PDB file of C-alpha atoms in Angstrom:
ATOM      1  CA  MET A   2      78.271  78.346 130.454  1.00  0.00           C
ATOM      2  CA  THR A   3      81.432  76.385 131.185  1.00  0.00           C
ATOM      3  CA  GLN A   4      84.169  77.724 133.436  1.00  0.00           C
ATOM      4  CA  ALA A   5      86.544  80.015 131.505  1.00  0.00           C
ATOM      5  CA  ARG A   6      90.148  78.867 131.164  1.00  0.00           C
ATOM      6  CA  LEU A   7      91.471  82.158 129.770  1.00  0.00           C
ATOM      7  CA  ASP A   8      90.595  85.768 130.481  1.00  0.00           C
ATOM      8  CA  ILE A   9      90.681  86.900 126.872  1.00  0.00           C
ATOM      9  CA  VAL A  10      91.325  85.702 123.311  1.00  0.00           C
ATOM     10  CA  ALA A  11      92.023  88.239 120.574  1.00  0.00           C
ATOM     11  CA  VAL A  12      91.807  87.955 116.807  1.00  0.00           C
ATOM     12  CA  GLY A  13      94.037  90.482 115.097  1.00  0.00           C
ATOM     13  CA  ASN A  14      96.799  91.374 112.704  1.00  0.00           C
ATOM     14  CA  ALA A  15     100.086  89.562 113.301  1.00  0.00           C
ATOM     15  CA  ILE A  16     102.500  92.344 112.432  1.00  0.00           C
ATOM     16  CA  VAL A  17     106.122  93.227 113.056  1.00  0.00           C
ATOM     17  CA  ASP A  18     106.560  96.988 113.547  1.00  0.00           C
ATOM     18  CA  VAL A  19     109.543  98.817 112.078  1.00  0.00           C
ATOM     19  CA  ILE A  20     109.823 102.148 113.907  1.00  0.00           C
ATOM     20  CA  ALA A  21     112.038 105.017 112.759  1.00  0.00           C
ATOM     21  CA  GLN A  22     112.359 108.732 113.456  1.00  0.00           C
ATOM     22  CA  SER A  23     111.200 111.098 110.737  1.00  0.00           C
ATOM     23  CA  ASP A  24     110.263 114.713 110.089  1.00  0.00           C
ATOM     24  CA  ASP A  25     107.336 116.472 108.443  1.00  0.00           C
ATOM     25  CA  ALA A  26     109.307 117.037 105.247  1.00  0.00           C
ATOM     26  CA  PHE A  27     109.831 113.288 104.778  1.00  0.00           C
ATOM     27  CA  LEU A  28     106.109 112.663 105.280  1.00  0.00           C
ATOM     28  CA  ALA A  29     105.247 115.357 102.755  1.00  0.00           C
ATOM     29  CA  SER A  30     107.743 114.051 100.200  1.00  0.00           C
ATOM     30  CA  HIS A  31     106.047 110.640 100.348  1.00  0.00           C
ATOM     31  CA  ALA A  32     102.496 112.053 100.471  1.00  0.00           C
ATOM     32  CA  LEU A  33     101.840 110.497 103.896  1.00  0.00           C
ATOM     33  CA  ALA A  34      98.985 111.778 106.056  1.00  0.00           C
ATOM     34  CA  LYS A  35     100.563 112.658 109.384  1.00  0.00           C
ATOM     35  CA  GLY A  36      99.175 110.752 112.359  1.00  0.00           C
ATOM     36  CA  GLY A  37      97.131 108.359 110.266  1.00  0.00           C
ATOM     37  CA  MET A  38      97.341 104.768 109.096  1.00  0.00           C
ATOM     38  CA  GLN A  39      97.326 103.735 105.469  1.00  0.00           C
ATOM     39  CA  LEU A  40      97.428 100.323 103.868  1.00  0.00           C
ATOM     40  CA  ILE A  41     100.239  99.868 101.382  1.00  0.00           C
ATOM     41  CA  ASP A  42     101.201  97.179  98.885  1.00  0.00           C
ATOM     42  CA  ALA A  43     104.430  95.194  98.805  1.00  0.00           C
ATOM     43  CA  GLU A  44     106.090  97.532  96.283  1.00  0.00           C
ATOM     44  CA  THR A  45     105.307 100.637  98.337  1.00  0.00           C
ATOM     45  CA  ALA A  46     106.455  98.905 101.510  1.00  0.00           C
ATOM     46  CA  GLU A  47     109.799  98.104  99.910  1.00  0.00           C
ATOM     47  CA  LEU A  48     110.246 101.667  98.605  1.00  0.00           C
ATOM     48  CA  LEU A  49     109.335 103.304 101.917  1.00  0.00           C
ATOM     49  CA  TYR A  50     111.490 100.901 103.902  1.00  0.00           C
ATOM     50  CA  SER A  51     114.502 101.656 101.714  1.00  0.00           C
ATOM     51  CA  ASN A  52     114.036 105.426 102.176  1.00  0.00           C
ATOM     52  CA  MET A  53     113.257 105.640 105.888  1.00  0.00           C
ATOM     53  CA  GLY A  54     115.940 105.964 108.533  1.00  0.00           C
ATOM     54  CA  ALA A  55     117.363 103.214 110.699  1.00  0.00           C
ATOM     55  CA  GLY A  56     114.537 101.400 112.423  1.00  0.00           C
ATOM     56  CA  VAL A  57     113.820  99.190 115.396  1.00  0.00           C
ATOM     57  CA  GLU A  58     111.911  95.951 114.755  1.00  0.00           C
ATOM     58  CA  ILE A  59     109.355  95.090 117.424  1.00  0.00           C
ATOM     59  CA  SER A  60     106.457  92.639 117.193  1.00  0.00           C
ATOM     60  CA  GLY A  61     103.218  94.573 117.035  1.00  0.00           C
ATOM     61  CA  GLY A  62      99.665  94.553 115.806  1.00  0.00           C
ATOM     62  CA  SER A  63      96.935  96.413 117.682  1.00  0.00           C
ATOM     63  CA  ALA A  64      95.211  93.501 119.416  1.00  0.00           C
ATOM     64  CA  ALA A  65      98.522  91.738 120.035  1.00  0.00           C
ATOM     65  CA  ASN A  66      99.840  94.888 121.727  1.00  0.00           C
ATOM     66  CA  THR A  67      96.786  94.941 123.977  1.00  0.00           C
ATOM     67  CA  LEU A  68      97.364  91.313 124.942  1.00  0.00           C
ATOM     68  CA  ALA A  69     101.030  92.063 125.654  1.00  0.00           C
ATOM     69  CA  GLY A  70      99.915  94.641 128.187  1.00  0.00           C
ATOM     70  CA  MET A  71      97.290  92.362 129.684  1.00  0.00           C
ATOM     71  CA  ALA A  72      99.735  89.469 129.972  1.00  0.00           C
ATOM     72  CA  ALA A  73     102.167  91.800 131.743  1.00  0.00           C
ATOM     73  CA  LEU A  74      99.344  92.544 134.185  1.00  0.00           C
ATOM     74  CA  GLY A  75      98.862  88.865 134.925  1.00  0.00           C
ATOM     75  CA  MET A  76      95.913  88.067 132.670  1.00  0.00           C
ATOM     76  CA  GLN A  77      95.662  84.729 130.841  1.00  0.00           C
ATOM     77  CA  CYS A  78      95.582  85.483 127.117  1.00  0.00           C
ATOM     78  CA  GLY A  79      95.316  83.768 123.746  1.00  0.00           C
ATOM     79  CA  PHE A  80      95.914  85.194 120.278  1.00  0.00           C
ATOM     80  CA  ILE A  81      94.803  84.179 116.787  1.00  0.00           C
ATOM     81  CA  GLY A  82      96.602  85.819 113.860  1.00  0.00           C
ATOM     82  CA  GLN A  83      98.248  84.788 110.593  1.00  0.00           C
ATOM     83  CA  VAL A  84     101.961  84.892 109.747  1.00  0.00           C
ATOM     84  CA  ARG A  85     104.000  83.261 107.011  1.00  0.00           C
ATOM     85  CA  ASP A  86     106.779  80.765 107.733  1.00  0.00           C
ATOM     86  CA  ASP A  87     109.495  83.391 107.202  1.00  0.00           C
ATOM     87  CA  GLN A  88     111.906  85.304 109.415  1.00  0.00           C
ATOM     88  CA  LEU A  89     109.447  87.962 110.563  1.00  0.00           C
ATOM     89  CA  GLY A  90     106.820  85.278 111.142  1.00  0.00           C
ATOM     90  CA  SER A  91     109.220  83.471 113.448  1.00  0.00           C
ATOM     91  CA  VAL A  92     110.021  86.740 115.232  1.00  0.00           C
ATOM     92  CA  PHE A  93     106.336  87.431 115.835  1.00  0.00           C
ATOM     93  CA  ALA A  94     105.556  83.919 117.084  1.00  0.00           C
ATOM     94  CA  HIS A  95     108.577  83.858 119.399  1.00  0.00           C
ATOM     95  CA  ASP A  96     107.810  87.281 120.868  1.00  0.00           C
ATOM     96  CA  ILE A  97     104.156  86.654 121.631  1.00  0.00           C
ATOM     97  CA  ARG A  98     104.783  83.214 123.129  1.00  0.00           C
ATOM     98  CA  ALA A  99     107.616  84.620 125.245  1.00  0.00           C
ATOM     99  CA  LEU A 100     105.011  86.840 126.896  1.00  0.00           C
ATOM    100  CA  GLY A 101     103.088  83.768 128.009  1.00  0.00           C
ATOM    101  CA  ILE A 102     100.322  84.271 125.442  1.00  0.00           C
ATOM    102  CA  HIS A 103      98.808  81.129 123.906  1.00  0.00           C
ATOM    103  CA  TYR A 104      99.507  81.282 120.164  1.00  0.00           C
ATOM    104  CA  MET A 105      99.133  78.255 117.915  1.00  0.00           C
ATOM    105  CA  THR A 106      97.937  79.638 114.545  1.00  0.00           C
ATOM    106  CA  GLU A 107      99.706  77.616 111.839  1.00  0.00           C
ATOM    107  CA  ALA A 108     102.016  79.674 109.615  1.00  0.00           C
ATOM    108  CA  ARG A 109     101.239  79.938 105.897  1.00  0.00           C
ATOM    109  CA  THR A 110     103.714  78.551 103.387  1.00  0.00           C
ATOM    110  CA  GLU A 111     102.600  80.705 100.444  1.00  0.00           C
ATOM    111  CA  GLU A 112     103.184  84.346  99.566  1.00  0.00           C
ATOM    112  CA  PRO A 113     102.728  87.067 100.685  1.00  0.00           C
ATOM    113  CA  PRO A 114     105.241  87.436 103.521  1.00  0.00           C
ATOM    114  CA  THR A 115     104.473  88.254 107.145  1.00  0.00           C
ATOM    115  CA  ALA A 116     102.877  91.651 107.674  1.00  0.00           C
ATOM    116  CA  ARG A 117     104.907  94.658 108.736  1.00  0.00           C
ATOM    117  CA  CYS A 118     104.006  98.199 109.777  1.00  0.00           C
ATOM    118  CA  LEU A 119     106.462 100.964 108.887  1.00  0.00           C
ATOM    119  CA  ILE A 120     105.999 103.601 111.600  1.00  0.00           C
ATOM    120  CA  LEU A 121     107.461 107.071 111.190  1.00  0.00           C
ATOM    121  CA  VAL A 122     107.680 109.086 114.419  1.00  0.00           C
ATOM    122  CA  THR A 123     107.996 112.864 114.129  1.00  0.00           C
ATOM    123  CA  PRO A 124     109.559 115.096 116.823  1.00  0.00           C
ATOM    124  CA  ASP A 125     106.099 115.910 118.227  1.00  0.00           C
ATOM    125  CA  ALA A 126     105.683 112.155 118.975  1.00  0.00           C
ATOM    126  CA  GLN A 127     102.985 111.668 116.345  1.00  0.00           C
ATOM    127  CA  ARG A 128     103.191 108.341 114.566  1.00  0.00           C
ATOM    128  CA  THR A 129     102.338 107.807 110.928  1.00  0.00           C
ATOM    129  CA  MET A 130     101.720 104.146 110.181  1.00  0.00           C
ATOM    130  CA  ASN A 131     102.120 102.477 106.811  1.00  0.00           C
ATOM    131  CA  THR A 132     100.877  98.939 106.966  1.00  0.00           C
ATOM    132  CA  PHE A 133     101.574  96.098 104.584  1.00  0.00           C
ATOM    133  CA  LEU A 134      99.084  93.480 105.736  1.00  0.00           C
ATOM    134  CA  GLY A 135     100.838  90.616 103.985  1.00  0.00           C
ATOM    135  CA  ALA A 136      99.978  87.192 105.352  1.00  0.00           C
ATOM    136  CA  SER A 137      97.743  88.599 108.087  1.00  0.00           C
ATOM    137  CA  GLN A 138      94.992  89.378 105.572  1.00  0.00           C
ATOM    138  CA  PHE A 139      94.714  85.690 104.700  1.00  0.00           C
ATOM    139  CA  LEU A 140      93.558  84.486 108.119  1.00  0.00           C
ATOM    140  CA  PRO A 141      90.819  81.969 107.244  1.00  0.00           C
ATOM    141  CA  ALA A 142      87.907  80.960 109.435  1.00  0.00           C
ATOM    142  CA  SER A 143      89.412  77.470 109.443  1.00  0.00           C
ATOM    143  CA  ALA A 144      92.358  78.852 111.435  1.00  0.00           C
ATOM    144  CA  LEU A 145      90.078  79.658 114.371  1.00  0.00           C
ATOM    145  CA  ASP A 146      90.255  77.419 117.406  1.00  0.00           C
ATOM    146  CA  PRO A 147      86.611  77.247 118.576  1.00  0.00           C
ATOM    147  CA  GLU A 148      87.564  75.625 121.871  1.00  0.00           C
ATOM    148  CA  LEU A 149      90.096  78.357 122.573  1.00  0.00           C
ATOM    149  CA  ILE A 150      87.581  81.126 121.838  1.00  0.00           C
ATOM    150  CA  ALA A 151      84.881  79.461 123.918  1.00  0.00           C
ATOM    151  CA  SER A 152      87.327  78.973 126.794  1.00  0.00           C
ATOM    152  CA  ALA A 153      87.908  82.720 127.230  1.00  0.00           C
ATOM    153  CA  ARG A 154      85.733  85.127 129.172  1.00  0.00           C
ATOM    154  CA  MET A 155      86.066  87.713 126.412  1.00  0.00           C
ATOM    155  CA  LEU A 156      86.742  87.840 122.677  1.00  0.00           C
ATOM    156  CA  TYR A 157      88.619  90.964 121.538  1.00  0.00           C
ATOM    157  CA  LEU A 158      88.598  92.081 117.895  1.00  0.00           C
ATOM    158  CA  GLU A 159      90.415  94.881 116.074  1.00  0.00           C
ATOM    159  CA  GLY A 160      88.793  96.928 113.336  1.00  0.00           C
ATOM    160  CA  TYR A 161      92.040  97.045 111.363  1.00  0.00           C
ATOM    161  CA  LEU A 162      91.526  93.396 110.415  1.00  0.00           C
ATOM    162  CA  TRP A 163      88.059  94.080 108.966  1.00  0.00           C
ATOM    163  CA  ASP A 164      89.466  95.195 105.586  1.00  0.00           C
ATOM    164  CA  PRO A 165      90.387  91.868 103.948  1.00  0.00           C
ATOM    165  CA  GLU A 166      87.599  89.409 103.172  1.00  0.00           C
ATOM    166  CA  GLU A 167      88.973  86.247 104.783  1.00  0.00           C
ATOM    167  CA  PRO A 168      89.718  87.721 108.228  1.00  0.00           C
ATOM    168  CA  ARG A 169      86.379  89.563 108.197  1.00  0.00           C
ATOM    169  CA  ALA A 170      84.594  86.238 107.747  1.00  0.00           C
ATOM    170  CA  ALA A 171      86.802  84.690 110.428  1.00  0.00           C
ATOM    171  CA  MET A 172      85.917  87.470 112.880  1.00  0.00           C
ATOM    172  CA  ARG A 173      82.210  87.042 112.220  1.00  0.00           C
ATOM    173  CA  SER A 174      82.625  83.322 112.937  1.00  0.00           C
ATOM    174  CA  ALA A 175      84.563  84.128 116.110  1.00  0.00           C
ATOM    175  CA  ILE A 176      81.725  86.355 117.304  1.00  0.00           C
ATOM    176  CA  ASP A 177      79.239  83.521 116.719  1.00  0.00           C
ATOM    177  CA  ILE A 178      81.425  81.083 118.673  1.00  0.00           C
ATOM    178  CA  ALA A 179      81.827  83.502 121.571  1.00  0.00           C
ATOM    179  CA  ARG A 180      78.114  84.320 121.663  1.00  0.00           C
ATOM    180  CA  LYS A 181      77.085  80.653 121.677  1.00  0.00           C
ATOM    181  CA  ALA A 182      79.506  80.078 124.572  1.00  0.00           C
ATOM    182  CA  GLY A 183      77.983  82.997 126.490  1.00  0.00           C
ATOM    183  CA  ARG A 184      81.143  85.107 126.322  1.00  0.00           C
ATOM    184  CA  GLU A 185      81.534  88.871 126.021  1.00  0.00           C
ATOM    185  CA  VAL A 186      82.841  90.559 122.878  1.00  0.00           C
ATOM    186  CA  ALA A 187      84.984  93.705 122.812  1.00  0.00           C
ATOM    187  CA  PHE A 188      85.741  95.607 119.610  1.00  0.00           C
ATOM    188  CA  THR A 189      88.100  98.487 118.835  1.00  0.00           C
ATOM    189  CA  LEU A 190      87.282 100.734 115.872  1.00  0.00           C
ATOM    190  CA  SER A 191      91.017 101.216 115.186  1.00  0.00           C
ATOM    191  CA  ASP A 192      91.143 104.076 112.684  1.00  0.00           C
ATOM    192  CA  ASN A 193      89.055 106.765 110.950  1.00  0.00           C
ATOM    193  CA  PHE A 194      89.938 105.487 107.488  1.00  0.00           C
ATOM    194  CA  CYS A 195      88.923 101.985 108.515  1.00  0.00           C
ATOM    195  CA  ILE A 196      85.583 103.344 109.742  1.00  0.00           C
ATOM    196  CA  ASP A 197      85.001 105.187 106.476  1.00  0.00           C
ATOM    197  CA  ARG A 198      85.417 101.912 104.596  1.00  0.00           C
ATOM    198  CA  HIS A 199      83.257  99.790 106.911  1.00  0.00           C
ATOM    199  CA  ARG A 200      80.895 102.167 108.708  1.00  0.00           C
ATOM    200  CA  ASP A 201      77.776 100.182 107.771  1.00  0.00           C
ATOM    201  CA  ASP A 202      79.299  96.907 108.995  1.00  0.00           C
ATOM    202  CA  PHE A 203      80.416  98.432 112.295  1.00  0.00           C
ATOM    203  CA  GLN A 204      77.036 100.055 112.866  1.00  0.00           C
ATOM    204  CA  ALA A 205      75.374  96.710 112.117  1.00  0.00           C
ATOM    205  CA  LEU A 206      77.521  94.948 114.725  1.00  0.00           C
ATOM    206  CA  ILE A 207      76.436  97.569 117.262  1.00  0.00           C
ATOM    207  CA  HIS A 208      72.779  97.455 116.223  1.00  0.00           C
ATOM    208  CA  ASN A 209      72.683  93.639 116.366  1.00  0.00           C
ATOM    209  CA  GLY A 210      74.038  93.571 119.907  1.00  0.00           C
ATOM    210  CA  ASP A 211      77.260  91.787 118.911  1.00  0.00           C
ATOM    211  CA  ILE A 212      79.500  94.146 120.912  1.00  0.00           C
ATOM    212  CA  ASP A 213      79.618  94.398 124.707  1.00  0.00           C
ATOM    213  CA  VAL A 214      82.564  96.785 125.025  1.00  0.00           C
ATOM    214  CA  LEU A 215      83.330  99.258 122.237  1.00  0.00           C
ATOM    215  CA  PHE A 216      86.603 101.202 122.115  1.00  0.00           C
ATOM    216  CA  ALA A 217      87.045 104.386 120.079  1.00  0.00           C
ATOM    217  CA  ASN A 218      89.056 107.567 120.217  1.00  0.00           C
ATOM    218  CA  GLU A 219      87.561 111.031 119.813  1.00  0.00           C
ATOM    219  CA  GLY A 220      87.948 111.162 116.048  1.00  0.00           C
ATOM    220  CA  GLU A 221      86.691 107.613 115.564  1.00  0.00           C
ATOM    221  CA  ILE A 222      83.439 108.088 117.476  1.00  0.00           C
ATOM    222  CA  GLN A 223      82.791 111.205 115.404  1.00  0.00           C
ATOM    223  CA  ALA A 224      83.608 109.372 112.176  1.00  0.00           C
ATOM    224  CA  LEU A 225      81.427 106.395 113.121  1.00  0.00           C
ATOM    225  CA  ASN A 226      78.378 108.620 113.536  1.00  0.00           C
ATOM    226  CA  GLN A 227      79.405 111.287 110.993  1.00  0.00           C
ATOM    227  CA  ILE A 228      78.831 113.898 113.694  1.00  0.00           C
ATOM    228  CA  ALA A 229      81.449 116.599 114.280  1.00  0.00           C
ATOM    229  CA  ASN A 230      80.308 117.467 117.805  1.00  0.00           C
ATOM    230  CA  PHE A 231      81.999 115.117 120.278  1.00  0.00           C
ATOM    231  CA  GLU A 232      79.212 114.953 122.861  1.00  0.00           C
ATOM    232  CA  LYS A 233      76.539 114.367 120.230  1.00  0.00           C
ATOM    233  CA  ALA A 234      78.654 111.644 118.614  1.00  0.00           C
ATOM    234  CA  VAL A 235      79.092 109.904 121.973  1.00  0.00           C
ATOM    235  CA  ALA A 236      75.374 110.147 122.705  1.00  0.00           C
ATOM    236  CA  ALA A 237      74.573 108.563 119.334  1.00  0.00           C
ATOM    237  CA  THR A 238      76.365 105.350 120.326  1.00  0.00           C
ATOM    238  CA  ALA A 239      76.313 105.267 124.142  1.00  0.00           C
ATOM    239  CA  GLY A 240      72.839 103.774 124.430  1.00  0.00           C
ATOM    240  CA  LYS A 241      73.507 101.078 121.834  1.00  0.00           C
ATOM    241  CA  VAL A 242      76.380  99.202 123.492  1.00  0.00           C
ATOM    242  CA  PRO A 243      76.552  98.013 127.120  1.00  0.00           C
ATOM    243  CA  THR A 244      79.920  99.743 127.655  1.00  0.00           C
ATOM    244  CA  LEU A 245      81.392 102.515 125.518  1.00  0.00           C
ATOM    245  CA  VAL A 246      84.985 103.663 126.094  1.00  0.00           C
ATOM    246  CA  VAL A 247      86.345 106.730 124.309  1.00  0.00           C
ATOM    247  CA  THR A 248      89.907 107.996 124.645  1.00  0.00           C
ATOM    248  CA  ARG A 249      90.733 111.679 124.052  1.00  0.00           C
ATOM    249  CA  SER A 250      94.552 111.864 124.108  1.00  0.00           C
ATOM    250  CA  GLU A 251      95.618 114.661 126.477  1.00  0.00           C
ATOM    251  CA  LYS A 252      91.962 115.228 127.459  1.00  0.00           C
ATOM    252  CA  GLY A 253      91.794 111.823 129.136  1.00  0.00           C
ATOM    253  CA  ALA A 254      89.048 109.258 128.526  1.00  0.00           C
ATOM    254  CA  ILE A 255      85.440 108.480 129.291  1.00  0.00           C
ATOM    255  CA  ALA A 256      83.387 105.322 129.803  1.00  0.00           C
ATOM    256  CA  ILE A 257      79.612 105.065 129.743  1.00  0.00           C
ATOM    257  CA  ARG A 258      77.587 102.143 131.081  1.00  0.00           C
ATOM    258  CA  ASP A 259      73.918 101.970 132.049  1.00  0.00           C
ATOM    259  CA  GLY A 260      73.588 105.704 131.494  1.00  0.00           C
ATOM    260  CA  MET A 261      76.382 106.451 133.962  1.00  0.00           C
ATOM    261  CA  ARG A 262      79.397 108.377 132.699  1.00  0.00           C
ATOM    262  CA  TYR A 263      82.872 108.081 134.163  1.00  0.00           C
ATOM    263  CA  GLU A 264      85.878 110.237 133.266  1.00  0.00           C
ATOM    264  CA  VAL A 265      89.619 110.150 133.881  1.00  0.00           C
ATOM    265  CA  ALA A 266      92.321 112.695 133.138  1.00  0.00           C
ATOM    266  CA  ALA A 267      95.323 111.691 131.071  1.00  0.00           C
ATOM    267  CA  ALA A 268      98.097 110.315 133.274  1.00  0.00           C
ATOM    268  CA  PRO A 269     101.083 112.679 133.401  1.00  0.00           C
ATOM    269  CA  VAL A 270     104.079 111.920 131.179  1.00  0.00           C
ATOM    270  CA  GLU A 271     107.382 113.739 131.594  1.00  0.00           C
ATOM    271  CA  HIS A 272     108.452 113.271 127.975  1.00  0.00           C
ATOM    272  CA  ILE A 273     106.188 111.961 125.208  1.00  0.00           C
ATOM    273  CA  ILE A 274     108.433 110.031 122.849  1.00  0.00           C
ATOM    274  CA  ASP A 275     106.149 107.929 120.634  1.00  0.00           C
ATOM    275  CA  THR A 276     102.351 107.652 120.719  1.00  0.00           C
ATOM    276  CA  THR A 277     102.411 104.268 118.951  1.00  0.00           C
ATOM    277  CA  GLY A 278     100.307 101.826 120.951  1.00  0.00           C
ATOM    278  CA  ALA A 279      98.720 104.387 123.268  1.00  0.00           C
ATOM    279  CA  GLY A 280      95.205 103.188 122.502  1.00  0.00           C
ATOM    280  CA  ASP A 281      96.282  99.543 122.564  1.00  0.00           C
ATOM    281  CA  LEU A 282      97.785  99.828 126.044  1.00  0.00           C
ATOM    282  CA  PHE A 283      94.879 101.908 127.284  1.00  0.00           C
ATOM    283  CA  ALA A 284      92.638  99.009 126.264  1.00  0.00           C
ATOM    284  CA  ALA A 285      95.006  96.614 128.062  1.00  0.00           C
ATOM    285  CA  GLY A 286      94.752  98.478 131.334  1.00  0.00           C
ATOM    286  CA  PHE A 287      91.024  99.071 131.045  1.00  0.00           C
ATOM    287  CA  LEU A 288      90.154  95.475 130.124  1.00  0.00           C
ATOM    288  CA  THR A 289      92.335  94.102 132.912  1.00  0.00           C
ATOM    289  CA  GLY A 290      90.365  96.193 135.371  1.00  0.00           C
ATOM    290  CA  TYR A 291      87.056  95.362 133.693  1.00  0.00           C
ATOM    291  CA  LEU A 292      87.646  91.603 133.678  1.00  0.00           C
ATOM    292  CA  SER A 293      88.917  91.757 137.266  1.00  0.00           C
ATOM    293  CA  GLY A 294      85.649  93.280 138.415  1.00  0.00           C
ATOM    294  CA  ARG A 295      87.065  96.738 139.142  1.00  0.00           C
ATOM    295  CA  PRO A 296      84.774  99.795 138.946  1.00  0.00           C
ATOM    296  CA  LEU A 297      84.804 101.551 135.585  1.00  0.00           C
ATOM    297  CA  SER A 298      86.463 104.578 137.177  1.00  0.00           C
ATOM    298  CA  VAL A 299      89.379 102.419 138.331  1.00  0.00           C
ATOM    299  CA  SER A 300      89.539 100.606 134.989  1.00  0.00           C
ATOM    300  CA  LEU A 301      89.856 103.987 133.283  1.00  0.00           C
ATOM    301  CA  ASP A 302      92.696 104.911 135.624  1.00  0.00           C
ATOM    302  CA  MET A 303      94.442 101.636 134.810  1.00  0.00           C
ATOM    303  CA  GLY A 304      94.106 102.349 131.094  1.00  0.00           C
ATOM    304  CA  ALA A 305      95.461 105.871 131.448  1.00  0.00           C
ATOM    305  CA  ILE A 306      98.495 104.703 133.433  1.00  0.00           C
ATOM    306  CA  ALA A 307      99.317 101.941 130.937  1.00  0.00           C
ATOM    307  CA  ALA A 308      98.954 104.344 127.996  1.00  0.00           C
ATOM    308  CA  ALA A 309     101.218 106.907 129.680  1.00  0.00           C
ATOM    309  CA  GLU A 310     103.924 104.290 130.128  1.00  0.00           C
ATOM    310  CA  VAL A 311     103.953 103.211 126.499  1.00  0.00           C
ATOM    311  CA  ILE A 312     104.138 106.741 125.047  1.00  0.00           C
ATOM    312  CA  SER A 313     107.205 107.497 127.176  1.00  0.00           C
ATOM    313  CA  HIS A 314     109.414 105.339 124.904  1.00  0.00           C
ATOM    314  CA  TYR A 315     109.580 103.941 121.380  1.00  0.00           C
ATOM    315  CA  GLY A 316     107.445 100.928 120.577  1.00  0.00           C
ATOM    316  CA  ALA A 317     103.985  99.708 121.504  1.00  0.00           C
ATOM    317  CA  ARG A 318     104.922  97.206 124.210  1.00  0.00           C
ATOM    318  CA  PRO A 319     105.478  98.097 127.907  1.00  0.00           C
ATOM    319  CA  GLU A 320     109.070  98.391 129.088  1.00  0.00           C
ATOM    320  CA  VAL A 321     108.472  98.433 132.851  1.00  0.00           C
ATOM    321  CA  ASP A 322     106.692  96.130 135.301  1.00  0.00           C
ATOM    322  CA  LEU A 323     103.113  97.266 134.687  1.00  0.00           C
ATOM    323  CA  ARG A 324     101.752  95.499 137.751  1.00  0.00           C
ATOM    324  CA  ARG A 325     104.215  97.287 139.994  1.00  0.00           C
ATOM    325  CA  LEU A 326     103.550 100.592 138.232  1.00  0.00           C
ATOM    326  CA  LEU A 327      99.782 100.279 138.699  1.00  0.00           C
ATOM    327  CA  ALA A 328     100.229  99.318 142.342  1.00  0.00           C
ATOM    328  CA  GLN A 329     102.347 102.437 142.889  1.00  0.00           C
ATOM    329  CA  LYS A 330      99.961 104.764 141.067  1.00  0.00           C
ATOM    330  CA  LEU A 331      96.674 103.367 142.380  1.00  0.00           C
ATOM    331  CA  GLY A 332      97.827 102.655 145.929  1.00  0.00           C
TER     332      GLY A 332
END
């Protein structure tokens, strides 16, 4: 195995988030499932965008959000994701490079436009995401940079990108590249609806030993195993992956490795404003600790602190100096 140049490379959706306040009545009038994520087409995206309130545009995407947090914590990161050569594509590329993240995926010149996620935040801080995948669903395997993937200690993949055929093939190729280079692979299940569509594929990745670190939330681990009892659902997967990490919102999070279970309480938050990106930033804190050789208990603490910061404001990117915050909280 050659010496790693980067800490992590992620393959994910290249999305610009449009975040606006909403209420339950608006969600009901548009038949939106509160707290969930649905894929929408261009026509629906245009209709919803025209009806929602004033929004804030922030570069997003689950894996990209995680890298934003990791870069803020001093980790060397690379990202692979597809945009179009349009205004939002330029916004995404500028934002991620400004964070110091290596990003060289060539923009598409054809339709559809760059992906966007229309996020409606209700007063209880729940976020309902409506995602138009746009150009991101046309990431081909040819867009992968094998040398970049092989140069990173870890490959990180998001389940959201498993839906479209081209990115799914690209992610399978990325796993092969990482495995041949002797690198670790982390995977986040992303969403219950995504699991329902691809349960067999995700279980096959686990069964084949393609995943070293698996991220899920409470509902996702239950959906993956089709088991309503949380502890039984965790037990069904814990022995099949080297490291399993499950977040539980206000109940904190757990990590299981080599039969040992570690738990952390949710970090306190004075005012929860927007839960968008909570899982993404939890993964950022946890993986930074994990790749830095910290104990799993400390890595969990780092994830909880990062998640607490991001839900204290709108948007899925940190707004304070995360390194300083972790130093203050961890001592």
